[in-house]
Coordinates of C-alpha atoms in Angstrom, one line a residue:
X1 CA 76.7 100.9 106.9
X2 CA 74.3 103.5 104.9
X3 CA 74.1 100.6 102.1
X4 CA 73.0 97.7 104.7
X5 CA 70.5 100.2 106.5
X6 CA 69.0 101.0 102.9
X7 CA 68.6 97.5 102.1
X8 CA 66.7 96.7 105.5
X9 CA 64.2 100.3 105.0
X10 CA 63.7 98.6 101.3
X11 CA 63.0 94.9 102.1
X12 CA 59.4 94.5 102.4
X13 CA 56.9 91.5 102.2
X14 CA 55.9 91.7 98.5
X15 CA 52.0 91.6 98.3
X16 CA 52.0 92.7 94.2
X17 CA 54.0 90.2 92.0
X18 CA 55.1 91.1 88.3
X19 CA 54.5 88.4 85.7
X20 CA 58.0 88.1 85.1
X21 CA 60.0 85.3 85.4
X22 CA 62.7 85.0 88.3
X23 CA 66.1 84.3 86.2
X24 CA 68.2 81.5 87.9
X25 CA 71.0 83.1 88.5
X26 CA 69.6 85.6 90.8
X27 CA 67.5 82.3 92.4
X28 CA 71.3 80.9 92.6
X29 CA 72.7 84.1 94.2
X30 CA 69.9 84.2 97.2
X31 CA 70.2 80.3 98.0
X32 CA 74.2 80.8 98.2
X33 CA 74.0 83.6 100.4
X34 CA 71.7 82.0 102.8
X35 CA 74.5 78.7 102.6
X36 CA 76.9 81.2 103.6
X37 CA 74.6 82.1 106.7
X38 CA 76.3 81.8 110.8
X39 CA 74.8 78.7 112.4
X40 CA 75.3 77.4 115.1
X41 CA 78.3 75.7 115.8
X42 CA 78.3 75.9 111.9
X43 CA 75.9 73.0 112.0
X44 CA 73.9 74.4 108.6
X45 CA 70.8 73.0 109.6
X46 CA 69.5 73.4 106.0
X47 CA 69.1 72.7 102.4
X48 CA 67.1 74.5 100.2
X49 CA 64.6 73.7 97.1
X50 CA 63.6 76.4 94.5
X51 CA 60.6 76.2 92.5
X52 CA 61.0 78.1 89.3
X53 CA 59.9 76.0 86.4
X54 CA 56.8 77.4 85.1
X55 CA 54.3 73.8 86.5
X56 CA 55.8 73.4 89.7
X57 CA 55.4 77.5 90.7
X58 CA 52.1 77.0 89.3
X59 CA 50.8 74.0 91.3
X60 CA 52.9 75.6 94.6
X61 CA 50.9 78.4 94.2
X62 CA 47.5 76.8 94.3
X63 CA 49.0 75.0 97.5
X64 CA 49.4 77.7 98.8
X65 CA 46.4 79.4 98.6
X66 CA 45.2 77.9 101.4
X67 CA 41.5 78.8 103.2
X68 CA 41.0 81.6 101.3
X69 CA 44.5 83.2 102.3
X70 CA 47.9 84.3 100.5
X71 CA 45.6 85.5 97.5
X72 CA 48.5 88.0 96.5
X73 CA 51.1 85.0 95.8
X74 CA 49.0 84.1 92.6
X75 CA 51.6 85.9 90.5
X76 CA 54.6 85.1 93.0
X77 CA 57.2 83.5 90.0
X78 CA 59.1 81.6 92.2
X79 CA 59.0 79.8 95.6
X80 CA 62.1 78.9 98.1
X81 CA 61.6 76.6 100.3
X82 CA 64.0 76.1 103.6
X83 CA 64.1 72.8 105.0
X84 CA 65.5 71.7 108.2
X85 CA 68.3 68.8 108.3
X86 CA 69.7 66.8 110.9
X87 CA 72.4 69.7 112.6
X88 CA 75.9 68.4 112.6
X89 CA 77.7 69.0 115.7
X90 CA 81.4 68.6 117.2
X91 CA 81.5 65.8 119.5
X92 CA 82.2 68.2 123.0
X93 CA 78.8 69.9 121.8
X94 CA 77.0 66.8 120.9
X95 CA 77.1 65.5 124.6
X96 CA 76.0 69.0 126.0
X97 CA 73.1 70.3 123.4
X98 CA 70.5 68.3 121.3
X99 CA 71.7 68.7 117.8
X100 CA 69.0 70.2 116.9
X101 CA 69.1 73.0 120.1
X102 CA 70.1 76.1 117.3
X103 CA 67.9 74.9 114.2
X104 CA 65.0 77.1 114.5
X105 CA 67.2 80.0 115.2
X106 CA 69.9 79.3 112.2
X107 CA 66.7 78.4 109.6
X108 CA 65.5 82.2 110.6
X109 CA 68.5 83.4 109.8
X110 CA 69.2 81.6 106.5
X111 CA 65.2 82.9 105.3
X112 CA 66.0 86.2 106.0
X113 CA 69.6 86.7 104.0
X114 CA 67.6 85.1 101.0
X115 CA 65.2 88.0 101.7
X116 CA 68.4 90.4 101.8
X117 CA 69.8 88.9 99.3
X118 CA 66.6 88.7 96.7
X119 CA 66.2 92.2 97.3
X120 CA 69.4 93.4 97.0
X121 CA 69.0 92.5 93.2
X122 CA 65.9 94.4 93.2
X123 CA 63.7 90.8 93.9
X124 CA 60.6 91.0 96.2
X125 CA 60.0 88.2 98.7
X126 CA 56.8 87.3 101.1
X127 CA 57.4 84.8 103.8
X128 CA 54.5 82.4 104.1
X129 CA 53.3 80.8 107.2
X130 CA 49.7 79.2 106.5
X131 CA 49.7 77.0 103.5
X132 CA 49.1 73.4 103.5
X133 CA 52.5 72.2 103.9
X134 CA 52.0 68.5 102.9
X135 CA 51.0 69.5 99.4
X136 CA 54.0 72.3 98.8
X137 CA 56.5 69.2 100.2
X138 CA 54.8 66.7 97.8
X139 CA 54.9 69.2 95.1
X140 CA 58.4 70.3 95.5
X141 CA 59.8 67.2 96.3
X142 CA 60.8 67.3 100.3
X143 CA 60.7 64.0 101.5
X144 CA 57.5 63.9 104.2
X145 CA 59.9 63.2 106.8
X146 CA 61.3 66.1 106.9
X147 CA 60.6 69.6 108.4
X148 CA 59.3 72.5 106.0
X149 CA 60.8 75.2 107.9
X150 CA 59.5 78.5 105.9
X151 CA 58.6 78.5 102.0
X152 CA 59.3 82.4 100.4
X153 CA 56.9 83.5 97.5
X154 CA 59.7 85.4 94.9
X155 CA 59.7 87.3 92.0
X156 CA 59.9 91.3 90.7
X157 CA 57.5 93.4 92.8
X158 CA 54.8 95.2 90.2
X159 CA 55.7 98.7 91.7
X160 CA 58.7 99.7 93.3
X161 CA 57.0 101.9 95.9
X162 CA 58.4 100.9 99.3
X163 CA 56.0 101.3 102.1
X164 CA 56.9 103.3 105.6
X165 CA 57.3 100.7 108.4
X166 CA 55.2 100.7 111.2
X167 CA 57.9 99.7 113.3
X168 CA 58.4 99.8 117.9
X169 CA 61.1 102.4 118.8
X170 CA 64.3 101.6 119.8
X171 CA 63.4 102.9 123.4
X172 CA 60.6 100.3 123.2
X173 CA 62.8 97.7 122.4
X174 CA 66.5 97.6 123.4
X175 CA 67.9 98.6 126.6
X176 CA 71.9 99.2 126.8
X177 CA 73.6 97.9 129.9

């Protein structure tokens, strides 16, 4: 339990990218724990694309760098992108829920064990929400049809300094019934 609690006071959106190149392996390691994700019904809403060749990082980034914002992804070395698919259900569940009814719940989910699971091999991640998301699916190849859930800027932070969390208290949050 100490280990897991560690991880989560650790995770942090990275804001200061080093210049050094995100190996595949770890890329590998983050996109198969996200595939090992719960969903619901285990209808893995998802697939996954990873920028990490030096042109395509380089023309997501400038995609992303959108109205002036996300100014600190500029030396992000690689990009995951989580894409929503059609949800697979079981037929008793099909006739009672839309198949997509879980998606935007299980895509959450799947962005944020990459994030565990990039920084667990000492990775930093940003999760981006404004960027012009036309461009990044042109760029990385997601057909326009489909829906860019989340793209995540990754690559070694510059510093390891981890920042105190300005974070509600339990009290404030949770009540136990």
């Amino acid at each position: 339990m100490k280990d897991f609690m560690d991880l989560c006071l650790r995770r942090q959106s990275c804001r200061d990218f080093a210049a050094t190149p995100v190996e595949h392996e770890k890329l590998l390691y983050c996109v198969e724990a996200a595939r090992l994700t719960p969903s619901g019904c285990n209808s893995q809403p998802w697939s996954f694309v990873v920028a990490e060749s030096s042109e395509t990082v380089q023309a997501v980034r400038e995609a992303v760098h959108f109205l002036g914002s996300n100014e600190y992804i500029k030396s992000a070395t690689a990009f995951i992108a989580v894409v929503e698919e059609h949800a697979k259900l079981m037929p008793k569940m099909r006739s009672l829920v839309n198949s997509q009814y879980f998606a935007a719940g299980d895509l959450g989910a799947a962005t944020v064990t990459i994030c565990y699971a990039a920084e667990d091999q000492g990775l930093g991640t940003c999760i981006l929400g404004l960027f012009d998301r036309d461009a990044v699916k042109e760029i990385m190849g997601i057909p326009a049809e489909k829906s860019l859930g989340c793209l995540i800027a990754v690559g070694y932070p510059a510093n390891d300094k981890v920042r105190t969390k300005a974070r509600k208290s339990v009290e404030e949050i949770a009540r136990f019934v």
